[in-house]
Tab-separated table of C-alpha atoms in Angstrom:
chain	number	residue	atom	x	y	z
A	237	UNK	CA	-0.785	16.096	-9.048
A	238	UNK	CA	2.414	15.509	-7.014
A	239	UNK	CA	4.753	18.475	-7.304
A	240	UNK	CA	8.179	17.857	-8.810
A	241	UNK	CA	9.399	21.089	-7.230
A	242	UNK	CA	8.439	19.747	-3.800
A	243	UNK	CA	9.882	16.241	-4.178
A	244	UNK	CA	13.023	17.017	-6.190
A	245	UNK	CA	16.078	16.262	-4.013
A	246	UNK	CA	13.845	15.640	-0.993
A	247	UNK	CA	15.217	12.893	1.266
A	248	UNK	CA	12.445	10.353	1.707
A	249	UNK	CA	12.400	7.177	3.787
A	250	UNK	CA	10.050	4.389	2.660
A	251	UNK	CA	9.550	1.405	4.940
A	252	UNK	CA	8.344	-1.695	3.142
A	253	UNK	CA	10.068	-0.578	-0.050
A	254	UNK	CA	10.427	-4.124	-1.426
A	255	UNK	CA	6.701	-4.785	-1.175
A	256	UNK	CA	4.080	-4.265	-3.863
A	257	UNK	CA	2.943	-0.766	-2.872
A	258	UNK	CA	6.313	0.307	-1.534
A	259	UNK	CA	8.207	-0.526	-4.730
A	260	UNK	CA	5.722	1.390	-6.911
A	261	UNK	CA	5.979	4.350	-4.509
A	262	UNK	CA	9.788	4.320	-4.713
A	263	UNK	CA	9.677	4.326	-8.523
A	264	UNK	CA	7.285	7.266	-8.527
A	265	UNK	CA	9.402	9.176	-6.000
A	266	UNK	CA	12.492	8.580	-8.140
A	267	UNK	CA	10.554	9.863	-11.156
A	268	UNK	CA	9.864	13.025	-9.116
A	269	UNK	CA	13.572	13.413	-8.317
A	270	UNK	CA	13.547	12.368	-4.667
A	271	UNK	CA	16.489	10.907	-2.759
A	272	UNK	CA	14.915	7.633	-1.586
A	273	UNK	CA	16.065	5.271	1.176
A	274	UNK	CA	14.298	1.983	1.865
A	275	UNK	CA	13.779	-0.206	4.922
A	276	UNK	CA	12.485	-3.746	4.442
A	277	UNK	CA	13.477	-7.089	5.883
A	278	UNK	CA	13.697	-9.060	2.628
A	279	UNK	CA	13.198	-9.297	-1.108
A	280	UNK	CA	9.932	-11.037	-1.936
A	281	UNK	CA	11.151	-12.887	-5.020
A	282	UNK	CA	12.807	-12.537	-8.437
A	283	UNK	CA	9.666	-11.372	-10.261
A	284	UNK	CA	8.820	-8.483	-7.940
A	285	UNK	CA	9.220	-4.860	-8.986
A	286	UNK	CA	12.076	-4.492	-6.511
A	287	UNK	CA	14.035	-7.142	-8.435
A	288	UNK	CA	12.827	-6.804	-12.032
A	289	UNK	CA	13.205	-3.012	-12.072
A	290	UNK	CA	16.565	-2.992	-10.293
A	291	UNK	CA	15.210	-0.809	-7.508
A	292	UNK	CA	18.182	-1.612	-5.283
A	293	UNK	CA	20.479	0.372	-7.602
A	294	UNK	CA	18.122	3.376	-7.631
A	295	UNK	CA	17.999	3.793	-3.856
A	296	UNK	CA	20.359	5.813	-1.689
A	297	UNK	CA	21.032	3.084	0.885
A	298	UNK	CA	24.659	2.703	-0.211
A	299	UNK	CA	25.159	6.464	-0.008
A	300	UNK	CA	24.491	6.240	3.740
A	301	UNK	CA	26.355	2.926	4.121
A	302	UNK	CA	23.122	1.133	4.984
A	303	UNK	CA	22.293	-2.541	4.457
A	304	UNK	CA	19.832	-3.534	1.750
A	305	UNK	CA	17.536	-5.090	4.349
A	306	UNK	CA	16.637	-4.134	7.917
A	307	UNK	CA	14.026	-5.283	10.412
A	308	UNK	CA	11.560	-2.733	11.826
A	309	UNK	CA	11.069	-4.995	14.855
A	310	UNK	CA	14.676	-4.105	15.839
A	311	UNK	CA	14.382	-0.660	17.438
A	312	UNK	CA	18.109	0.070	17.716
A	313	UNK	CA	18.664	-0.775	14.061
A	314	UNK	CA	15.808	1.449	12.873
A	315	UNK	CA	16.820	4.369	15.075
A	316	UNK	CA	20.405	4.198	13.763
A	317	UNK	CA	19.171	4.251	10.153
A	318	UNK	CA	16.902	7.242	10.700
A	319	UNK	CA	19.678	9.131	12.514
A	320	UNK	CA	22.026	8.519	9.574
A	321	UNK	CA	19.557	9.370	6.817
A	322	UNK	CA	17.862	12.398	8.424
A	323	UNK	CA	14.748	12.054	6.231
A	324	UNK	CA	12.446	14.963	5.544
A	325	UNK	CA	9.446	12.723	4.834
A	326	UNK	CA	8.678	9.182	6.009
A	327	UNK	CA	6.194	6.833	4.362
A	328	UNK	CA	5.603	3.888	6.688
A	329	UNK	CA	4.252	0.944	4.677
A	330	UNK	CA	6.175	-2.012	6.158
A	331	UNK	CA	3.742	-4.629	7.442
A	332	UNK	CA	2.644	-8.233	7.517
A	333	UNK	CA	-0.176	-7.546	5.016
A	334	UNK	CA	-2.014	-10.849	4.617
A	335	UNK	CA	-5.177	-11.867	6.450
A	336	UNK	CA	-4.613	-15.625	6.143
A	337	UNK	CA	-1.012	-15.355	7.322
A	338	UNK	CA	-2.233	-13.437	10.357
A	339	UNK	CA	-4.381	-16.414	11.386
A	340	UNK	CA	-1.393	-18.732	11.074
A	341	UNK	CA	1.153	-16.367	12.675
A	342	UNK	CA	-0.714	-13.874	14.884
A	343	UNK	CA	2.279	-13.106	17.101
A	344	UNK	CA	4.533	-12.166	14.189
A	345	UNK	CA	1.700	-10.130	12.690
A	346	UNK	CA	1.329	-8.034	15.848
A	347	UNK	CA	5.097	-7.686	16.266
A	348	UNK	CA	5.577	-6.305	12.756
A	349	UNK	CA	2.392	-4.261	12.435
A	350	UNK	CA	2.220	-2.789	15.930
A	351	UNK	CA	5.691	-2.923	17.491
A	352	UNK	CA	7.297	-2.210	14.118
A	353	UNK	CA	5.172	0.923	13.773
A	354	UNK	CA	6.090	1.967	17.314
A	355	UNK	CA	9.795	1.520	16.533
A	356	UNK	CA	9.588	3.656	13.386
A	357	UNK	CA	7.682	6.449	15.134
A	358	UNK	CA	9.831	6.411	18.258
A	359	UNK	CA	12.967	6.581	16.111
A	360	UNK	CA	11.469	9.421	14.080
A	361	UNK	CA	10.854	11.470	17.249
A	362	UNK	CA	14.578	12.125	17.443
A	363	UNK	CA	14.913	13.310	13.827
A	364	UNK	CA	15.192	17.105	13.549
A	365	UNK	CA	15.055	17.144	9.726
A	366	UNK	CA	11.593	15.564	9.578
A	367	UNK	CA	8.521	17.513	8.463
A	368	UNK	CA	5.911	14.850	7.612
A	369	UNK	CA	4.987	11.223	8.272
A	370	UNK	CA	2.368	9.200	6.413
A	371	UNK	CA	1.545	6.009	8.301
A	372	UNK	CA	-0.258	3.617	5.970
A	373	UNK	CA	-2.856	1.308	7.488
A	374	UNK	CA	-5.830	-0.245	5.624
A	375	UNK	CA	-9.580	-0.065	5.057
A	376	UNK	CA	-9.837	-3.186	7.234
A	377	UNK	CA	-9.230	-1.116	10.388
A	378	UNK	CA	-12.967	-0.373	10.536
A	379	UNK	CA	-15.422	-2.372	12.661
A	380	UNK	CA	-17.341	-3.995	9.823
A	381	UNK	CA	-20.873	-5.197	10.565
A	382	UNK	CA	-21.338	-6.352	6.965
A	383	UNK	CA	-24.363	-4.085	6.406
A	384	UNK	CA	-22.799	-2.254	3.470
A	385	UNK	CA	-22.002	1.137	4.974
A	386	UNK	CA	-19.352	3.340	3.376
A	387	UNK	CA	-16.857	3.936	6.146
A	388	UNK	CA	-15.856	7.497	7.025
A	389	UNK	CA	-12.662	8.372	8.854
A	390	UNK	CA	-14.559	8.850	12.114
A	391	UNK	CA	-16.211	5.415	11.884
A	392	UNK	CA	-15.456	3.024	14.710
A	393	UNK	CA	-12.250	1.000	14.427
A	394	UNK	CA	-12.087	-2.707	15.137
A	395	UNK	CA	-10.877	-5.836	13.393
A	396	UNK	CA	-12.123	-9.416	13.407
A	397	UNK	CA	-8.938	-11.124	12.198
A	398	UNK	CA	-5.428	-10.582	13.651
A	399	UNK	CA	-4.292	-8.616	10.585
A	400	UNK	CA	-7.172	-6.132	10.773
A	401	UNK	CA	-6.905	-5.808	14.550
A	402	UNK	CA	-3.136	-5.270	14.426
A	403	UNK	CA	-3.535	-2.545	11.801
A	404	UNK	CA	-6.297	-0.879	13.848
A	405	UNK	CA	-3.872	-0.877	16.792
A	406	UNK	CA	-1.152	0.640	14.590
A	407	UNK	CA	-3.628	3.235	13.330
A	408	UNK	CA	-4.545	4.323	16.880
A	409	UNK	CA	-0.881	4.300	17.894
A	410	UNK	CA	0.116	6.480	14.930
A	411	UNK	CA	-2.547	9.094	15.565
A	412	UNK	CA	-1.763	9.083	19.298
A	413	UNK	CA	1.926	9.699	18.609
A	414	UNK	CA	0.979	12.499	16.251
A	415	UNK	CA	-1.016	14.306	18.927
A	416	UNK	CA	1.211	13.392	21.882
A	417	UNK	CA	4.636	14.055	20.410
A	418	UNK	CA	4.928	15.147	16.786
A	419	UNK	CA	2.578	18.138	17.028
A	420	UNK	CA	4.903	19.646	19.642
A	421	UNK	CA	7.905	18.937	17.428
A	422	UNK	CA	6.376	20.683	14.401
A	423	UNK	CA	6.089	17.393	12.507
A	424	UNK	CA	2.769	16.615	10.825
A	425	UNK	CA	1.553	13.009	10.913
A	426	UNK	CA	-1.477	11.400	9.304
A	427	UNK	CA	-2.685	7.879	8.659
A	428	UNK	CA	-3.775	6.755	5.201
A	429	UNK	CA	-6.399	4.030	4.745
A	430	UNK	CA	-6.859	2.381	1.360
A	431	UNK	CA	-8.589	-0.752	0.171
A	432	UNK	CA	-7.974	-3.566	-2.272
A	433	UNK	CA	-5.345	-2.469	-4.774
A	434	UNK	CA	-4.330	-4.236	-7.956
A	435	UNK	CA	-1.437	-3.654	-10.310
A	436	UNK	CA	1.605	-5.260	-11.811
A	437	UNK	CA	4.227	-6.846	-9.614
A	438	UNK	CA	2.046	-8.234	-6.838
A	439	UNK	CA	2.969	-11.864	-6.147
A	440	UNK	CA	1.639	-12.234	-2.601
A	441	UNK	CA	0.219	-15.600	-1.597
A	442	UNK	CA	-3.537	-15.946	-1.129
A	443	UNK	CA	-4.239	-12.649	-2.854
A	444	UNK	CA	-6.716	-12.583	-5.719
A	445	UNK	CA	-4.833	-11.080	-8.668
A	446	UNK	CA	-1.551	-12.955	-8.076
A	447	UNK	CA	-3.566	-16.168	-7.791
A	448	UNK	CA	-5.358	-15.330	-11.050
A	449	UNK	CA	-2.017	-14.775	-12.808
A	450	UNK	CA	-0.519	-17.986	-11.436
A	451	UNK	CA	-3.569	-19.903	-12.638
A	452	UNK	CA	-3.636	-18.187	-16.039
A	453	UNK	CA	0.038	-18.784	-16.860
A	454	UNK	CA	0.698	-21.862	-14.742
A	455	UNK	CA	-2.428	-23.822	-15.561
A	456	UNK	CA	-3.440	-24.590	-11.989
A	457	UNK	CA	-6.765	-24.100	-10.280
A	458	UNK	CA	-7.793	-20.761	-8.790
A	459	UNK	CA	-9.332	-21.240	-5.339
A	460	UNK	CA	-12.077	-18.716	-4.556
A	461	UNK	CA	-13.203	-18.623	-0.958
A	462	UNK	CA	-15.644	-15.716	-1.236
A	463	UNK	CA	-16.662	-15.232	-4.906
A	464	UNK	CA	-19.568	-12.943	-4.001
A	465	UNK	CA	-17.552	-10.662	-1.702
A	466	UNK	CA	-17.634	-7.012	-2.812
A	467	UNK	CA	-14.492	-4.894	-2.669
A	468	UNK	CA	-13.558	-1.403	-3.904
A	469	UNK	CA	-10.936	-2.338	-6.501
A	470	UNK	CA	-8.434	0.314	-7.564
A	471	UNK	CA	-5.064	0.476	-9.271
A	472	UNK	CA	-2.128	0.790	-6.891
A	473	UNK	CA	-1.227	4.210	-8.321
A	474	UNK	CA	-4.528	5.676	-7.089
A	475	UNK	CA	-3.831	5.423	-3.337
A	476	UNK	CA	-0.133	6.183	-3.878
A	477	UNK	CA	-1.198	9.420	-5.549
A	478	UNK	CA	-3.161	10.159	-2.389
A	479	UNK	CA	-0.200	9.372	-0.129
A	480	UNK	CA	2.021	11.765	-2.092
A	481	UNK	CA	-0.549	14.567	-1.972
A	482	UNK	CA	-1.085	13.964	1.737
A	483	UNK	CA	2.646	14.126	2.487
A	484	UNK	CA	2.961	17.398	0.571
A	485	UNK	CA	0.010	18.864	2.439
A	486	UNK	CA	1.455	17.783	5.777
A	487	UNK	CA	4.901	19.199	5.029
A	488	UNK	CA	3.762	22.514	3.541
A	489	UNK	CA	0.577	23.418	5.401
A	490	UNK	CA	0.258	20.950	8.231
A	491	UNK	CA	-3.195	19.710	9.145
A	492	UNK	CA	-5.663	20.189	11.985
A	493	UNK	CA	-6.749	17.280	14.159
A	494	UNK	CA	-8.231	15.539	11.090
A	495	UNK	CA	-5.283	13.168	10.794
A	496	UNK	CA	-6.862	10.155	9.060
A	497	UNK	CA	-7.655	9.920	5.352
A	498	UNK	CA	-9.490	7.359	3.222
A	499	UNK	CA	-8.384	6.661	-0.347
A	500	UNK	CA	-10.955	4.456	-2.016
A	501	UNK	CA	-12.632	4.235	-5.426
A	502	UNK	CA	-16.147	5.387	-6.243
A	503	UNK	CA	-19.076	3.083	-5.475
A	504	UNK	CA	-19.480	2.058	-9.082
A	505	UNK	CA	-15.913	0.715	-9.004
A	506	UNK	CA	-16.844	-1.960	-6.458
A	507	UNK	CA	-17.086	-5.428	-7.991
A	508	UNK	CA	-17.404	-8.942	-6.681
A	509	UNK	CA	-14.444	-11.289	-6.606
A	510	UNK	CA	-16.085	-13.343	-9.370
A	511	UNK	CA	-16.485	-10.210	-11.543
A	512	UNK	CA	-12.746	-9.528	-11.243
A	513	UNK	CA	-11.861	-13.083	-12.235
A	514	UNK	CA	-14.095	-12.878	-15.310
A	515	UNK	CA	-12.623	-9.522	-16.340
A	516	UNK	CA	-9.019	-10.759	-16.077
A	517	UNK	CA	-9.900	-13.885	-18.024
A	518	UNK	CA	-11.009	-11.687	-20.931
A	519	UNK	CA	-7.994	-9.376	-20.760
A	520	UNK	CA	-5.482	-12.217	-20.532
A	521	UNK	CA	-7.286	-14.153	-23.289
A	522	UNK	CA	-7.262	-17.384	-21.337
A	523	UNK	CA	-9.614	-19.607	-19.407
A	524	UNK	CA	-9.104	-19.643	-15.662
A	525	UNK	CA	-10.015	-22.869	-13.881
A	526	UNK	CA	-11.883	-21.930	-10.719
A	527	UNK	CA	-12.380	-24.074	-7.638
A	528	UNK	CA	-14.730	-22.794	-4.953
A	529	UNK	CA	-13.559	-23.264	-1.363
A	530	UNK	CA	-15.327	-23.307	1.986
A	531	UNK	CA	-16.279	-19.726	2.908
A	532	UNK	CA	-16.445	-20.692	6.554
A	533	UNK	CA	-12.744	-21.548	6.868
A	534	UNK	CA	-11.792	-18.008	7.909
A	535	UNK	CA	-13.910	-14.934	8.488
A	536	UNK	CA	-13.791	-12.261	5.779
A	537	UNK	CA	-16.173	-9.324	5.433
A	538	UNK	CA	-18.645	-9.729	2.572
A	539	UNK	CA	-18.835	-6.009	1.827
A	540	UNK	CA	-16.311	-3.206	2.314
A	541	UNK	CA	-16.264	0.304	0.814
A	542	UNK	CA	-14.845	3.676	1.829
A	543	UNK	CA	-16.143	7.234	1.808
A	544	UNK	CA	-13.223	9.315	0.471
A	545	UNK	CA	-14.919	12.714	0.311
A	546	UNK	CA	-12.545	14.131	2.930
A	547	UNK	CA	-9.480	13.345	0.807
A	548	UNK	CA	-11.223	14.790	-2.230
A	549	UNK	CA	-12.170	18.009	-0.437
A	550	UNK	CA	-9.012	18.616	1.605
A	551	UNK	CA	-6.343	17.237	-0.730
A	552	UNK	CA	-7.907	17.531	-4.168
A	553	UNK	CA	-7.452	13.794	-4.612
A	554	UNK	CA	-9.786	11.687	-6.705
A	555	UNK	CA	-9.713	8.211	-8.240
A	556	UNK	CA	-8.171	8.545	-11.699
A	557	UNK	CA	-8.399	5.098	-13.305
A	558	UNK	CA	-11.754	3.319	-13.371
A	559	UNK	CA	-11.868	-0.370	-12.503
A	560	UNK	CA	-11.731	-1.469	-16.143
A	561	UNK	CA	-8.610	0.691	-16.643
A	562	UNK	CA	-7.017	-0.731	-13.495
A	563	UNK	CA	-7.630	-4.241	-14.821
A	564	UNK	CA	-6.303	-3.283	-18.256
A	565	UNK	CA	-3.018	-1.834	-16.969
A	566	UNK	CA	-2.570	-4.665	-14.485
A	567	UNK	CA	-3.065	-7.236	-17.236
A	568	UNK	CA	-0.654	-5.324	-19.475
A	569	UNK	CA	2.070	-5.526	-16.814
A	570	UNK	CA	1.711	-9.270	-16.339
A	571	UNK	CA	1.582	-9.909	-20.079
A	572	UNK	CA	4.820	-7.912	-20.416
A	573	UNK	CA	6.316	-9.985	-17.607
A	574	UNK	CA	5.210	-13.198	-19.309
A	575	UNK	CA	6.929	-12.291	-22.592
A	576	UNK	CA	10.095	-10.995	-20.902
A	577	UNK	CA	9.675	-7.289	-21.674
A	578	UNK	CA	11.532	-4.450	-19.931
A	579	UNK	CA	9.365	-4.037	-16.828
A	580	UNK	CA	11.123	-0.867	-15.698
A	581	UNK	CA	9.927	0.741	-18.901
A	582	UNK	CA	6.437	-0.705	-18.375
A	583	UNK	CA	6.232	0.734	-14.855
A	584	UNK	CA	7.422	4.201	-15.823
A	585	UNK	CA	5.131	4.278	-18.848
A	586	UNK	CA	2.189	3.469	-16.600
A	587	UNK	CA	3.188	6.137	-14.072
A	588	UNK	CA	3.437	8.665	-16.902
A	589	UNK	CA	0.047	7.627	-18.335
A	590	UNK	CA	-1.473	7.917	-14.899
A	591	UNK	CA	-0.081	11.403	-14.211
A	592	UNK	CA	-1.208	12.555	-17.657
A	593	UNK	CA	-4.761	11.519	-16.733
A	594	UNK	CA	-4.861	13.406	-13.414
């Protein structure tokens, strides 16, 4: 379990803090007593956790006279922020995270995911207060032959689509900077790779759960491109738990050369896309109108799972919520949103339920 004594009053920088994962991480860090600063280039809409939970007011950006939004592609801007804040821990989550968008805008995808990562790490090299960096990539960094293997951290990296390839590049860059520069500076760096996460507050386009919610409450059709694709579904709090444990381990004990960690659910938590749609339909008590698209439009791996035994053995991390619990709590969040409930309370209640189950 994340240690309140470690995180209390710790100055933490989160890039991508307005995004789905980043906003949940900021809420959890605030619950632990951390002094949190965020870097992101925009708000992603009025129904996001950043907006509905008033995250802007919880952050310390104003304390350092920082803007609400900044662009990680701008090196000078990012270096100035890090010099002002003097963070002790950095979580780098900012990214262009969508596969389909990467096909439509490959240049922007590489700029944000690769050059943005370089800018954050290069800026961090000049920060004497820093003890740990967690650079978040994805399970899609692996060279996937579609044969159903469970990828280990030492598995070959690759990437068919521009998103996956750009994140594999960022992964290699992060680990290279760790060995080339941060080890000599006494700063521990590791990359974290997690898979398909679900949870309240995700409104990204062309992503399964947001599309399910839009169909369920808006009445439109849900387009499924790959209904038989298998993914390791987990609640967003599961990998975030891993990121927090990893950062603590890095800051307190450091790590050997094993600087990549998988955070994925157990095999029995892998379901097809169609299974997920059916489960949400039951939880939301509504019929979802499904339209099946052409699977050949864009390449997507049919099977993807992770071997997370290293994180379990070295960090004491394990998946806490089973897939049915992840679906239940995700549905609960969106039902609360639909009826206009206090979503800040919903988020903190779910964080507290999660930590009680660890």
